[in-house]
Amino acid sequence: MKRPVLVKLGGSVITFKDRPLAANIEAIDRISSVLAGVSPLVVVHGGGSFGHYWSVKYDMHTKPAAYDPHGVSVVHESMVALNQVIVNSMIKAGSNPYALAPPVFTSGHRPLPSKIKEIGAMAQAGMTPVTYGDVVHMGGKKYSILSGDALMSMLARALRPSKVIFATNVDGIYRDMKAKELVSEMRPDGKVEFSDVLADVTGGMQRKVREAFKIASLGMDVMMVNGLVPERIAEAAGGKTPVGTLVRGRR
Ligand code: IPE
């Protein structure tokens, strides 16, 4: 059995973060062409100017709370809409994507192991499961944002992918933001300085690095690459080390 490749398409790559509800169709299409050559594959995508835009408007966060129910509908629907754009682009590129909202395989923030196993089986059989950060039910009137980065850890833990790739709009982790000096390789216990770049509702880059470290601590290599240069995703998926930051899995 070939272990799948697990890819997160960050909201900064697939949308224009400074423009509400604007999908970066060109970037999505270019990534889709590259992903069509990767199998088995599981894809997670973020919210960018869709989910994050409305989460901010309705003051919704990862912390479970009784948020405005109308906001819950609007945030969820915006993610379904973005997901549609991605899935349709992948179909056009020749992949066989299958969209799965997180509550199909989670309960609140907890994974449903038998359902995640099915996701693995689908990937093995030639489908590409595609899921996304979303707003999820936490019980009673409570809801919470479940980020795509948190889904990455959850899926990595259960599926043990051969490659874990985070695609963002930057080349990787920088040692120094000003000099833009890229860290090509680090260990999950390495130190990173955040010169606090704008954090969004789910914690921005900091959250990604934290999840990447978590996954690397489980023994899997994690590659952080620039998704606006999609060939780097292809190279990382193919076992090469493209420009980016490799977080070495703890052996
Ligand atoms: C965001 O998911 C989900 C919502 C806000 C509904 P992510 O937190 O993974 O999105 P990006 O990649 O940072 O945009």
CSV table of C-alpha atoms and ligand atoms in Angstrom, one decimal:
chain,number,residue,atom,x,y,z
A,1,MET,CA,0.0,0.0,0.0
A,2,LYS,CA,1.4,3.4,-1.0
A,3,ARG,CA,1.0,6.0,1.7
A,4,PRO,CA,-0.8,9.1,0.5
A,5,VAL,CA,0.6,12.6,0.1
A,6,LEU,CA,-1.2,15.1,2.3
A,7,VAL,CA,-1.3,18.7,1.0
A,8,LYS,CA,-2.6,21.9,2.7
A,9,LEU,CA,-3.4,24.7,0.3
A,10,GLY,CA,-3.3,27.8,2.5
A,11,GLY,CA,-5.9,30.5,2.1
A,12,SER,CA,-3.1,32.9,1.1
A,13,VAL,CA,-2.5,30.9,-2.0
A,14,ILE,CA,-6.0,30.1,-3.2
A,15,THR,CA,-7.6,33.5,-2.4
A,16,PHE,CA,-6.6,37.1,-2.5
A,17,LYS,CA,-6.4,37.7,1.3
A,18,ASP,CA,-6.8,41.5,0.9
A,19,ARG,CA,-9.9,41.3,-1.2
A,20,PRO,CA,-13.1,39.8,0.3
A,21,LEU,CA,-14.5,36.7,-1.4
A,22,ALA,CA,-11.9,36.6,-4.2
A,23,ALA,CA,-10.6,33.3,-5.3
A,24,ASN,CA,-7.2,33.3,-7.0
A,25,ILE,CA,-8.5,31.2,-9.9
A,26,GLU,CA,-5.2,31.3,-11.8
A,27,ALA,CA,-3.2,30.0,-8.8
A,28,ILE,CA,-5.9,27.3,-8.1
A,29,ASP,CA,-5.8,26.1,-11.7
A,30,ARG,CA,-2.0,25.9,-11.8
A,31,ILE,CA,-2.0,24.0,-8.5
A,32,SER,CA,-4.7,21.7,-9.8
A,33,SER,CA,-2.6,20.8,-12.9
A,34,VAL,CA,0.3,19.8,-10.6
A,35,LEU,CA,-1.9,17.9,-8.2
A,36,ALA,CA,-3.4,15.8,-11.1
A,37,GLY,CA,-0.1,14.1,-11.2
A,38,VAL,CA,0.0,13.1,-7.5
A,39,SER,CA,-1.6,9.9,-6.3
A,40,PRO,CA,-2.6,8.8,-3.7
A,41,LEU,CA,-3.4,12.3,-2.5
A,42,VAL,CA,-5.5,14.0,0.3
A,43,VAL,CA,-6.1,17.7,0.1
A,44,VAL,CA,-7.0,20.2,2.8
A,45,HIS,CA,-7.6,23.9,2.0
A,46,GLY,CA,-7.9,27.0,4.1
A,47,GLY,CA,-10.4,29.8,4.2
A,48,GLY,CA,-8.4,32.9,3.1
A,49,SER,CA,-10.7,35.8,2.0
A,50,PHE,CA,-13.8,33.5,2.2
A,51,GLY,CA,-14.0,31.8,5.7
A,52,HIS,CA,-11.7,34.3,7.4
A,53,TYR,CA,-13.5,37.3,6.0
A,54,TRP,CA,-16.9,36.2,7.5
A,55,SER,CA,-15.4,34.8,10.7
A,56,VAL,CA,-14.0,38.3,11.4
A,57,LYS,CA,-17.3,39.9,10.5
A,58,TYR,CA,-19.2,37.6,12.9
A,59,ASP,CA,-16.5,37.6,15.5
A,60,MET,CA,-16.1,33.8,15.4
A,61,HIS,CA,-13.0,32.1,16.6
A,62,THR,CA,-11.5,28.6,17.4
A,63,LYS,CA,-12.8,28.9,20.9
A,64,PRO,CA,-16.2,27.2,21.2
A,65,ALA,CA,-19.0,29.6,21.9
A,66,ALA,CA,-22.6,30.4,21.1
A,67,TYR,CA,-21.8,32.5,18.0
A,68,ASP,CA,-24.5,34.2,15.9
A,69,PRO,CA,-26.2,31.3,14.1
A,70,HIS,CA,-26.5,33.4,11.0
A,71,GLY,CA,-22.7,33.8,11.1
A,72,VAL,CA,-22.3,30.0,11.3
A,73,SER,CA,-24.4,29.6,8.2
A,74,VAL,CA,-22.6,32.3,6.3
A,75,VAL,CA,-19.0,31.1,7.2
A,76,HIS,CA,-19.8,27.5,6.4
A,77,GLU,CA,-21.5,28.5,3.1
A,78,SER,CA,-18.5,30.6,2.1
A,79,MET,CA,-16.2,27.6,2.7
A,80,VAL,CA,-18.5,25.4,0.6
A,81,ALA,CA,-18.3,28.0,-2.2
A,82,LEU,CA,-14.5,28.1,-2.1
A,83,ASN,CA,-14.4,24.3,-2.0
A,84,GLN,CA,-16.5,24.2,-5.1
A,85,VAL,CA,-14.1,26.4,-7.0
A,86,ILE,CA,-11.2,24.1,-6.0
A,87,VAL,CA,-13.0,20.9,-6.7
A,88,ASN,CA,-14.2,22.0,-10.1
A,89,SER,CA,-10.7,23.2,-11.0
A,90,MET,CA,-9.3,19.8,-10.0
A,91,ILE,CA,-12.0,18.0,-12.1
A,92,LYS,CA,-11.1,20.1,-15.1
A,93,ALA,CA,-7.4,19.2,-14.6
A,94,GLY,CA,-8.2,15.5,-14.7
A,95,SER,CA,-8.2,14.6,-11.0
A,96,ASN,CA,-11.0,12.8,-9.2
A,97,PRO,CA,-11.7,15.0,-6.2
A,98,TYR,CA,-14.3,14.2,-3.6
A,99,ALA,CA,-15.3,17.0,-1.3
A,100,LEU,CA,-15.8,16.2,2.4
A,101,ALA,CA,-16.9,18.7,4.9
A,102,PRO,CA,-15.0,18.2,8.2
A,103,PRO,CA,-18.2,17.0,10.2
A,104,VAL,CA,-18.1,13.9,7.9
A,105,PHE,CA,-15.0,12.7,9.8
A,106,THR,CA,-15.0,14.7,13.0
A,107,SER,CA,-17.2,15.4,15.9
A,108,GLY,CA,-16.4,18.9,17.1
A,109,HIS,CA,-12.6,18.9,17.0
A,110,ARG,CA,-12.3,15.2,17.6
A,111,PRO,CA,-11.5,12.8,14.8
A,112,LEU,CA,-13.8,9.9,13.9
A,113,PRO,CA,-11.2,7.1,13.3
A,114,SER,CA,-13.4,4.8,11.2
A,115,LYS,CA,-14.3,7.7,8.9
A,116,ILE,CA,-10.7,8.9,8.5
A,117,LYS,CA,-9.9,5.3,7.6
A,118,GLU,CA,-12.4,5.5,4.8
A,119,ILE,CA,-10.7,8.7,3.5
A,120,GLY,CA,-7.5,6.8,3.3
A,121,ALA,CA,-9.2,3.9,1.5
A,122,MET,CA,-10.8,6.4,-1.0
A,123,ALA,CA,-7.4,7.9,-1.7
A,124,GLN,CA,-5.9,4.4,-2.3
A,125,ALA,CA,-8.7,3.6,-4.8
A,126,GLY,CA,-7.9,6.7,-6.9
A,127,MET,CA,-10.2,9.4,-5.5
A,128,THR,CA,-8.7,12.6,-4.0
A,129,PRO,CA,-10.6,13.5,-0.8
A,130,VAL,CA,-10.7,17.3,-0.4
A,131,THR,CA,-11.6,18.9,2.9
A,132,TYR,CA,-11.3,22.3,4.4
A,133,GLY,CA,-11.2,24.5,7.5
A,134,ASP,CA,-14.8,25.1,8.6
A,135,VAL,CA,-17.1,26.1,11.4
A,136,VAL,CA,-18.2,23.1,13.3
A,137,HIS,CA,-20.8,22.2,15.9
A,138,MET,CA,-19.5,21.7,19.4
A,139,GLY,CA,-22.7,20.8,21.1
A,140,GLY,CA,-25.8,22.7,22.1
A,141,LYS,CA,-25.6,26.3,20.7
A,142,LYS,CA,-21.8,26.2,20.6
A,143,TYR,CA,-19.7,26.3,17.4
A,144,SER,CA,-16.1,26.8,16.7
A,145,ILE,CA,-13.7,27.3,13.8
A,146,LEU,CA,-11.8,24.2,13.0
A,147,SER,CA,-8.8,25.3,11.0
A,148,GLY,CA,-7.4,23.5,8.0
A,149,ASP,CA,-4.0,23.3,9.8
A,150,ALA,CA,-5.6,21.4,12.7
A,151,LEU,CA,-7.2,19.1,10.2
A,152,MET,CA,-3.7,18.5,8.8
A,153,SER,CA,-2.4,17.2,12.2
A,154,MET,CA,-5.6,15.1,12.6
A,155,LEU,CA,-5.3,13.5,9.2
A,156,ALA,CA,-1.5,13.0,9.4
A,157,ARG,CA,-1.8,11.2,12.7
A,158,ALA,CA,-4.4,8.8,11.3
A,159,LEU,CA,-3.2,8.3,7.7
A,160,ARG,CA,0.6,8.4,8.2
A,161,PRO,CA,1.2,10.2,4.8
A,162,SER,CA,4.5,9.7,3.0
A,163,LYS,CA,4.8,13.5,2.6
A,164,VAL,CA,3.1,16.3,4.4
A,165,ILE,CA,3.2,19.6,2.5
A,166,PHE,CA,2.0,23.1,3.6
A,167,ALA,CA,1.6,25.5,0.6
A,168,THR,CA,1.5,29.1,1.6
A,169,ASN,CA,2.3,32.4,-0.2
A,170,VAL,CA,5.8,32.6,1.2
A,171,ASP,CA,8.9,30.4,0.5
A,172,GLY,CA,9.0,28.8,3.9
A,173,ILE,CA,10.0,29.7,7.4
A,174,TYR,CA,12.3,32.7,7.6
A,175,ARG,CA,15.1,33.0,10.1
A,176,ASP,CA,14.9,36.7,9.9
A,177,MET,CA,11.9,38.4,8.4
A,178,LYS,CA,13.8,41.5,7.4
A,179,ALA,CA,16.6,39.8,5.6
A,180,LYS,CA,14.2,37.1,4.3
A,181,GLU,CA,16.7,34.5,5.1
A,182,LEU,CA,15.0,31.1,4.5
A,183,VAL,CA,15.6,28.2,6.9
A,184,SER,CA,16.0,25.2,4.6
A,185,GLU,CA,15.8,22.6,7.3
A,186,MET,CA,14.9,22.5,10.9
A,187,ARG,CA,13.9,20.0,13.7
A,188,PRO,CA,10.5,20.2,15.3
A,189,ASP,CA,12.1,21.5,18.5
A,190,GLY,CA,13.8,24.3,16.6
A,191,LYS,CA,13.3,27.9,17.6
A,192,VAL,CA,11.4,30.3,15.3
A,193,GLU,CA,10.9,34.0,15.9
A,194,PHE,CA,7.7,35.6,14.8
A,195,SER,CA,8.0,39.2,14.1
A,196,ASP,CA,4.3,39.2,14.6
A,197,VAL,CA,3.0,39.3,11.1
A,198,LEU,CA,-0.8,39.9,10.9
A,199,ALA,CA,-2.4,36.9,12.6
A,200,ASP,CA,-5.9,35.9,11.3
A,201,VAL,CA,-8.6,34.2,13.3
A,202,THR,CA,-6.9,30.8,13.3
A,203,GLY,CA,-3.4,32.2,14.1
A,204,GLY,CA,-1.8,32.7,10.7
A,205,MET,CA,1.7,31.4,10.0
A,206,GLN,CA,2.4,30.7,13.7
A,207,ARG,CA,-0.4,28.2,13.8
A,208,LYS,CA,1.0,26.5,10.6
A,209,VAL,CA,4.4,26.2,12.1
A,210,ARG,CA,3.0,24.8,15.3
A,211,GLU,CA,1.0,22.2,13.4
A,212,ALA,CA,4.0,21.4,11.2
A,213,PHE,CA,6.1,20.8,14.4
A,214,LYS,CA,3.4,18.7,15.9
A,215,ILE,CA,3.3,16.5,12.7
A,216,ALA,CA,7.1,16.3,12.6
A,217,SER,CA,7.1,15.2,16.2
A,218,LEU,CA,5.0,12.2,15.1
A,219,GLY,CA,7.8,11.1,12.9
A,220,MET,CA,6.8,12.6,9.5
A,221,ASP,CA,8.8,15.0,7.4
A,222,VAL,CA,6.9,18.2,6.8
A,223,MET,CA,7.7,20.5,3.9
A,224,MET,CA,6.6,24.2,3.8
A,225,VAL,CA,6.6,25.6,0.3
A,226,ASN,CA,5.4,28.5,-1.8
A,227,GLY,CA,2.2,27.4,-3.5
A,228,LEU,CA,2.4,30.2,-5.9
A,229,VAL,CA,5.2,28.3,-7.5
A,230,PRO,CA,3.3,25.0,-7.8
A,231,GLU,CA,6.2,23.0,-9.2
A,232,ARG,CA,7.6,23.1,-5.7
A,233,ILE,CA,4.5,21.2,-4.5
A,234,ALA,CA,5.1,18.6,-7.2
A,235,GLU,CA,8.8,18.3,-6.3
A,236,ALA,CA,8.0,17.9,-2.6
A,237,ALA,CA,5.3,15.3,-3.4
A,238,GLY,CA,7.8,13.4,-5.6
A,239,GLY,CA,10.3,13.1,-2.8
A,240,LYS,CA,12.6,15.9,-3.9
A,241,THR,CA,13.6,18.9,-1.7
A,242,PRO,CA,12.4,22.1,-3.4
A,243,VAL,CA,13.1,25.6,-2.2
A,244,GLY,CA,11.2,25.8,1.1
A,245,THR,CA,11.6,24.7,4.7
A,246,LEU,CA,11.8,21.0,5.6
A,247,VAL,CA,10.8,20.2,9.2
A,248,ARG,CA,12.5,16.9,9.8
A,249,GLY,CA,10.3,14.2,11.4
A,250,ARG,CA,11.5,12.9,14.7
A,251,ARG,CA,12.8,9.4,14.3
B,1,IPE,C1,-9.9,28.7,7.9
B,1,IPE,O1,-9.1,27.6,7.8
B,1,IPE,C2,-11.4,28.2,8.1
B,1,IPE,C3,-12.3,29.3,8.5
B,1,IPE,C4,-12.0,30.5,8.9
B,1,IPE,C5,-13.7,29.0,8.3
B,1,IPE,P1,-7.5,27.9,7.9
B,1,IPE,O2,-7.2,28.6,9.1
B,1,IPE,O3,-6.8,26.6,7.6
B,1,IPE,O4,-7.3,28.9,6.6
B,1,IPE,P2,-6.0,29.7,6.1
B,1,IPE,O5,-5.2,28.7,5.3
B,1,IPE,O6,-5.2,30.2,7.3
B,1,IPE,O7,-6.6,30.7,5.2
